[in-house]
Short mmCIF file of C-alpha atoms in Angstrom, two decimals:
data_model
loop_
_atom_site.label_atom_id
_atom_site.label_comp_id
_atom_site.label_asym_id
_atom_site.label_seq_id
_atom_site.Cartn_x
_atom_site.Cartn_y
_atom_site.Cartn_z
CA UNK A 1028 194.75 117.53 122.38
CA UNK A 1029 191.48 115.94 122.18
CA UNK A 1030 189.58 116.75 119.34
CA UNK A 1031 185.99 119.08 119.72
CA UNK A 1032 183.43 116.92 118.63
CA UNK A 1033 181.30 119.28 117.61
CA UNK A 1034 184.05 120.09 114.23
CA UNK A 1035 184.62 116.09 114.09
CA UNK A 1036 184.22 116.24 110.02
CA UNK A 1037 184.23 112.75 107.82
CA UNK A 1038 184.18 112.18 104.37
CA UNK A 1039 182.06 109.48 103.26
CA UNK A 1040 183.80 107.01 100.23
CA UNK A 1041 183.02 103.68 101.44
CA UNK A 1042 180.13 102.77 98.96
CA UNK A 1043 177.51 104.50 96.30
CA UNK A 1044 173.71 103.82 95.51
CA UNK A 1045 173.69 103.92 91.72
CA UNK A 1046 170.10 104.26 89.54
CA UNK A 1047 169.96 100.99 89.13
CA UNK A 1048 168.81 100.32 92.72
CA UNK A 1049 165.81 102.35 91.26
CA UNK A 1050 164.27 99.39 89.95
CA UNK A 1051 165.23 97.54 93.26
CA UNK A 1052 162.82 95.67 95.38
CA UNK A 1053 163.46 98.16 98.46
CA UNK A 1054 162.70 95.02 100.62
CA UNK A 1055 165.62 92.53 99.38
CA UNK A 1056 167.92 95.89 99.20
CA UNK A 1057 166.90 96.50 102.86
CA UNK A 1058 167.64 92.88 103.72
CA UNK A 1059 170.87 92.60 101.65
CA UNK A 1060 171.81 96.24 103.77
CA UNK A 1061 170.80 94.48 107.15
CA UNK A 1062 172.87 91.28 106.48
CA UNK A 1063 176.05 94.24 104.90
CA UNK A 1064 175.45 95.26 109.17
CA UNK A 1065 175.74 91.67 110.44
CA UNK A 1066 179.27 92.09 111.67
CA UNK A 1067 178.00 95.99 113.72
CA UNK A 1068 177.41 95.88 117.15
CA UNK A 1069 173.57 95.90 117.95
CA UNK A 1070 172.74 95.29 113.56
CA UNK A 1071 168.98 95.22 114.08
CA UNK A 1072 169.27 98.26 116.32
CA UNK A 1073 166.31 100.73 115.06
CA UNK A 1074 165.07 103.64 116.38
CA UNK A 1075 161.41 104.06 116.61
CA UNK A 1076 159.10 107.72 116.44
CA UNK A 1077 155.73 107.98 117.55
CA UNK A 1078 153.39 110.69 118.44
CA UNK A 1079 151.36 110.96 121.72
CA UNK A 1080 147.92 112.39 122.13
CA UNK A 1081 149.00 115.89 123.49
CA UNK A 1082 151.46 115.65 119.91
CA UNK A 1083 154.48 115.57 121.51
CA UNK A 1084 157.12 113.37 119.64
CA UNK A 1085 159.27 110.61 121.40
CA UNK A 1086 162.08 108.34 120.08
CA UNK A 1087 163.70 105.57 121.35
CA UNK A 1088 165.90 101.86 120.54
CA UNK A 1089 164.57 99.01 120.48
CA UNK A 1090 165.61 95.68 118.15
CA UNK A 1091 164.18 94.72 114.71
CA UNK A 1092 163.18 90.98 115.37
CA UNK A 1093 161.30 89.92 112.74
CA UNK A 1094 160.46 91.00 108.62
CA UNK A 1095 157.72 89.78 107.09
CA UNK A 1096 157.94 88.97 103.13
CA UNK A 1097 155.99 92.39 102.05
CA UNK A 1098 158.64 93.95 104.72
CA UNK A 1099 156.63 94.72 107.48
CA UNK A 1100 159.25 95.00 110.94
CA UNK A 1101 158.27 93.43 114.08
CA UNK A 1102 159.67 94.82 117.62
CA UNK A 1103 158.42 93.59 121.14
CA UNK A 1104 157.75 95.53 124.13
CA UNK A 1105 155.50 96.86 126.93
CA UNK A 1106 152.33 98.19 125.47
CA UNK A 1107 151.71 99.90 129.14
CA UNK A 1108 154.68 101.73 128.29
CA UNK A 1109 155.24 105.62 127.09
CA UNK A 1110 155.45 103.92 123.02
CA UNK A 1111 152.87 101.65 123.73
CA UNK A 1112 150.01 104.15 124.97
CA UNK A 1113 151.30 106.40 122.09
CA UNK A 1114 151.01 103.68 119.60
CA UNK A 1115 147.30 103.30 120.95
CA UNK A 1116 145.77 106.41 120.04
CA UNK A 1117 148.34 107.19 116.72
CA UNK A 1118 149.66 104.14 115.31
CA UNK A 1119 152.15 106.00 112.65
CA UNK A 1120 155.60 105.50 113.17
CA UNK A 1121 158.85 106.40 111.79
CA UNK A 1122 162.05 104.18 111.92
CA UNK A 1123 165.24 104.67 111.50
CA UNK A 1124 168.95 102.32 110.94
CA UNK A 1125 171.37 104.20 111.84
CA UNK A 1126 174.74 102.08 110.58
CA UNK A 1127 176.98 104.60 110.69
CA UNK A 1128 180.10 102.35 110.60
CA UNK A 1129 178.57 101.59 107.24
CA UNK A 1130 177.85 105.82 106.00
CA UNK A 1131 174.54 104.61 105.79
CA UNK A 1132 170.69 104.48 107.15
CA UNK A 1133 167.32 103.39 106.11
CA UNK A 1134 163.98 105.36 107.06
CA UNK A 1135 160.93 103.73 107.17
CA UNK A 1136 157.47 105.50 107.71
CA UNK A 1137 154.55 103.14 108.39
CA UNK A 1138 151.55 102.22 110.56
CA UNK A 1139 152.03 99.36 113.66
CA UNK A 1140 149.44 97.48 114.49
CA UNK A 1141 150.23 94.47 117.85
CA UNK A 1142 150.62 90.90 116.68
CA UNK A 1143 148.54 88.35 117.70
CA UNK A 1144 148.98 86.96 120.92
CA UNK A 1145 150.43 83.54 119.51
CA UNK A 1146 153.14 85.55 118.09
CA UNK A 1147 153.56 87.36 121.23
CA UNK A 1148 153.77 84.33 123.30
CA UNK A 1149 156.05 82.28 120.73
CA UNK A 1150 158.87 84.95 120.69
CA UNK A 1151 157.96 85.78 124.50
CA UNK A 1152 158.81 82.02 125.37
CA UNK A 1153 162.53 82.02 123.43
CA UNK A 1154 163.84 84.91 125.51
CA UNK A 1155 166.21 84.42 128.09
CA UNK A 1156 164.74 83.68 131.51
CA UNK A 1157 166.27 87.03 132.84
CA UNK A 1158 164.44 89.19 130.27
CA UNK A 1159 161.07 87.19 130.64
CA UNK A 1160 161.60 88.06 134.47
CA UNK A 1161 162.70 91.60 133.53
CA UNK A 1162 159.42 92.22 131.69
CA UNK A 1163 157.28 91.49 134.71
CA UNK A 1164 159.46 93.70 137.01
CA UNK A 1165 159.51 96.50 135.35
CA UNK A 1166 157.01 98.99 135.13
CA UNK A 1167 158.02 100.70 132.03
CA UNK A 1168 158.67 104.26 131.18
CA UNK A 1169 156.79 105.02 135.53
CA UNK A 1170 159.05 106.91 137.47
CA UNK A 1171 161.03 104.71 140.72
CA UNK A 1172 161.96 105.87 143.56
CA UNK A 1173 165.59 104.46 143.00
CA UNK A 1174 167.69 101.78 141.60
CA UNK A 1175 167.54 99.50 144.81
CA UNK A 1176 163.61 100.05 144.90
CA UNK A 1177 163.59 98.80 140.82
CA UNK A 1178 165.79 96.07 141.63
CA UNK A 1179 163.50 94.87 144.77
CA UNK A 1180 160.58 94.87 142.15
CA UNK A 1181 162.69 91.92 140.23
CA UNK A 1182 163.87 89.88 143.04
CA UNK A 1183 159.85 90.02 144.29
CA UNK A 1184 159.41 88.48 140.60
CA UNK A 1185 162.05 86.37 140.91
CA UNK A 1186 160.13 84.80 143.97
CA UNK A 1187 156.86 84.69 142.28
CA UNK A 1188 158.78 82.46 139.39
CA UNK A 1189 161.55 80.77 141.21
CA UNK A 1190 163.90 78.84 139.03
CA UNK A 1191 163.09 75.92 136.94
CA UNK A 1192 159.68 77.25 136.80
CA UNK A 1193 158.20 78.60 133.57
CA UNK A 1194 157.34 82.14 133.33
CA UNK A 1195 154.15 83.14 130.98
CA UNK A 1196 153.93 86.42 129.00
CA UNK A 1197 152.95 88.89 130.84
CA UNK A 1198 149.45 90.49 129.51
CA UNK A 1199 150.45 94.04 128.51
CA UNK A 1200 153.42 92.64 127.38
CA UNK A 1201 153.69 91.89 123.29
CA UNK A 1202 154.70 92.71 119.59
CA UNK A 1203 153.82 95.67 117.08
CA UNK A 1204 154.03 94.85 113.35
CA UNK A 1205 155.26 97.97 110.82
CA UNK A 1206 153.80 97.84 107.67
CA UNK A 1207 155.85 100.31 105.68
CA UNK A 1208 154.48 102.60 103.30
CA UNK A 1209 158.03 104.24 102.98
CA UNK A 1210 161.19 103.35 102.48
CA UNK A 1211 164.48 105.43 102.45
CA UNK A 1212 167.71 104.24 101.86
CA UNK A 1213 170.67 106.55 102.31
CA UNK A 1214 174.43 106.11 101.42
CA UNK A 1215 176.91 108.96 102.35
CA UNK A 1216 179.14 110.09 99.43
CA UNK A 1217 181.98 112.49 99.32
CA UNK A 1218 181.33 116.22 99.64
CA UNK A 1219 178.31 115.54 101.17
CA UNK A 1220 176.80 114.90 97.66
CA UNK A 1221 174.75 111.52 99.61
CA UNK A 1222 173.04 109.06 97.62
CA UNK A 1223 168.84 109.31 98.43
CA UNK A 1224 166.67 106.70 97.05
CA UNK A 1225 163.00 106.63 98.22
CA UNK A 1226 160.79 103.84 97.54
CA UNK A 1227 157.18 104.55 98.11
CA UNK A 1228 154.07 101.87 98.53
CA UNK A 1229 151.26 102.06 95.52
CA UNK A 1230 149.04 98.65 96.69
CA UNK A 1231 151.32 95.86 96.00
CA UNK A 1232 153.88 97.54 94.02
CA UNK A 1233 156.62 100.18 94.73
CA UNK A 1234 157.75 103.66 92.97
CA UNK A 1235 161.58 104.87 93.59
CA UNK A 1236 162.75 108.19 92.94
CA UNK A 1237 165.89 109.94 93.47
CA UNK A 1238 166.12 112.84 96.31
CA UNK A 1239 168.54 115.44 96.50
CA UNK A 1240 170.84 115.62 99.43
#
């Protein structure tokens, strides 16, 4: 008999987050976590929160792909998207790693701001051709009328660039840079008695506390 999801239960005993992560830096545990998910499908998987104008909240995926040394995240996408026009007018974000092969996640609050365009263009020109075609194509988060009609918007692209040619960065097309002033990390523990260590941003220097589950 297959088992209801919904009373799926799991006790959590692979690992703990003792007090001595307290005096951590919460960016080389967060690093030292992300390289623990290297083996995961998707590691750098995050999802990202924002907040529109109107104040309805979206989430979505997209991939971590780059940390500065002060731990700021960088993710690429289309600013003409639903994320990018919320990002515009509220530029507070929340983030979270959800490894759950690992009973664990990280939350990260923080304010994104775009990179410059030499970033944009530097990362834009190491993706694979497909996805530099893909980001032309697609007109993200606008409605289509169906898969055939999205799929004749990327063989018109595929025209415009034929192969062997380079393709540029599209203009509305580039990276947002997370500068966290939060950090949580979470480890699940038996009995639901979960490990919560929030680090929060002071300047240059960082205060952790201990939450209750």
């Amino acid at each position: 008999m297959t088992e209801n999801p919904l009373a799926h239960r799991l006790d959590y005993t692979l690992a703990e987050l003792g007090d001595g992560a307290l005096a951590a830096s919460p960016i080389a545990l967060f690093q030292r976590w992300l390289a623990d998910a290297a083996d995961l499908p998707e590691p750098n998987a995050m999802v990202v929160s924002t907040v529109d104008a109107t104040g309805a909240p979206t989430s979505r995926t997209v991939l971590l792909r780059g940390i500065d040394d002060d731990g700021a995240l960088w993710f690429f996408t289309n600013r003409e998207s639903r994320k990018g026009r919320a990002l515009a007018g509220n530029p507070a974000v929340s983030v979270l790693f959800p490894w759950y092969a690992l009973q664990r996640q990280v939350i990260v609050l923080g304010t994104a701001t775009p990179l410059p365009a030499e970033r944009d263009d530097a990362y834009f020109a190491s993706r694979p051709r497909g996805s530099q075609l893909s980001a032309w194509a697609s007109h993200q988060s606008e409605t289509v009328a169906s898969r055939a009609a999205l799929e004749e918007q990327m063989a018109s692209v595929e025209e415009r660039f034929p192969e062997g040619s380079p393709v540029p960065r599209p203009p509305h097309w580039g990276g947002y840079r997370i500068e966290p002033r939060e950090i949580e990390f979470w480890q699940g523990r038996p009995s639901r008695l979960h490990d919560r260590i929030t680090f929060t941003r002071d300047g240059d220097r960082w205060a952790a506390v201990r939450r209750q589950p």
